[in-house]
Amino acid sequence: MDCIFCNIRDKEIPSSILFENEKAFAILDINPMNYGHVLLISKGHYSDILEIPENDLKEILSAVQLVSKALVDAFSLEGFNLVANKGEIAGQSIFHFHFHIIPRHKNDNINFVRNIKKYHENQFNKYADQIRNAIQSLK
Ligand SMILES: [Zn+2]
């Protein structure tokens, strides 16, 4: 299996690790949307958030929080975007779980295009019920 993130984790590809704990590590994205754009990557090879064992999530998220705080401090950020894509249709290109932590600045010309939809009359409740039912069946 040829996975660039596994290769980086295993030091088969040299990289500059910013941080690591037992379940996650962080590197700079070499194709940044903004300078300081970090990839926070699970150590285990899981294709996406749905594959990650619950036990790993806590350490992954605590790494996300720590590195995000460090980015805020290092660059005096007012904000950042935290993004994880699931599936090609959502823009996922490397199928090994990772968060993007993208520093934001005033007038940085980064636009996540939002095409806001409106719910029709009963649609809102219908969607809410469908989600609640799905959650119930996962329990
Ligand atoms: Zn991998």
PDB file of N, CA and C and ligand atoms in Angstrom, residues 1 3-6 9 44-46 95-96, ligand 1:
ATOM      1  N   MET A   1       0.842  -1.191   0.000  1.00  0.00           N
ATOM      2  CA  MET A   1       0.000   0.000   0.000  1.00  0.00           C
ATOM      3  C   MET A   1       0.877   1.240   0.000  1.00  0.00           C
ATOM      4  N   CYS A   3       0.894   4.959   0.689  1.00  0.00           N
ATOM      5  CA  CYS A   3       0.149   6.081   1.255  1.00  0.00           C
ATOM      6  C   CYS A   3       1.158   7.119   1.719  1.00  0.00           C
ATOM      7  N   ILE A   4       1.036   8.311   1.203  1.00  0.00           N
ATOM      8  CA  ILE A   4       2.036   9.347   1.504  1.00  0.00           C
ATOM      9  C   ILE A   4       2.084   9.666   3.001  1.00  0.00           C
ATOM     10  N   PHE A   5       0.917   9.652   3.667  1.00  0.00           N
ATOM     11  CA  PHE A   5       0.925   9.976   5.096  1.00  0.00           C
ATOM     12  C   PHE A   5       1.533   8.848   5.925  1.00  0.00           C
ATOM     13  N   CYS A   6       1.304   7.586   5.518  1.00  0.00           N
ATOM     14  CA  CYS A   6       1.974   6.470   6.204  1.00  0.00           C
ATOM     15  C   CYS A   6       3.481   6.566   5.986  1.00  0.00           C
ATOM     16  N   ARG A   9       4.762   9.235   8.235  1.00  0.00           N
ATOM     17  CA  ARG A   9       4.740   8.718   9.624  1.00  0.00           C
ATOM     18  C   ARG A   9       5.925   7.784   9.863  1.00  0.00           C
ATOM     19  N   GLY A  44      -2.679   6.117  12.780  1.00  0.00           N
ATOM     20  CA  GLY A  44      -3.231   4.924  12.150  1.00  0.00           C
ATOM     21  C   GLY A  44      -3.710   5.240  10.746  1.00  0.00           C
ATOM     22  N   HIS A  45      -3.611   4.256   9.848  1.00  0.00           N
ATOM     23  CA  HIS A  45      -4.119   4.478   8.497  1.00  0.00           C
ATOM     24  C   HIS A  45      -5.628   4.229   8.469  1.00  0.00           C
ATOM     25  N   TYR A  46      -6.398   5.288   8.691  1.00  0.00           N
ATOM     26  CA  TYR A  46      -7.851   5.225   8.587  1.00  0.00           C
ATOM     27  C   TYR A  46      -8.240   6.170   7.468  1.00  0.00           C
ATOM     28  N   PHE A  95      -6.548   9.535   1.143  1.00  0.00           N
ATOM     29  CA  PHE A  95      -7.510   8.743   1.906  1.00  0.00           C
ATOM     30  C   PHE A  95      -6.871   8.134   3.158  1.00  0.00           C
ATOM     31  N   HIS A  96      -6.315   9.024   3.925  1.00  0.00           N
ATOM     32  CA  HIS A  96      -5.747   8.750   5.245  1.00  0.00           C
ATOM     33  C   HIS A  96      -6.159   9.964   6.072  1.00  0.00           C
TER      34      HIS A  96
HETATM   35 ZN    ZN B   1      -1.858   5.927   5.326  1.00  0.00          ZN
END
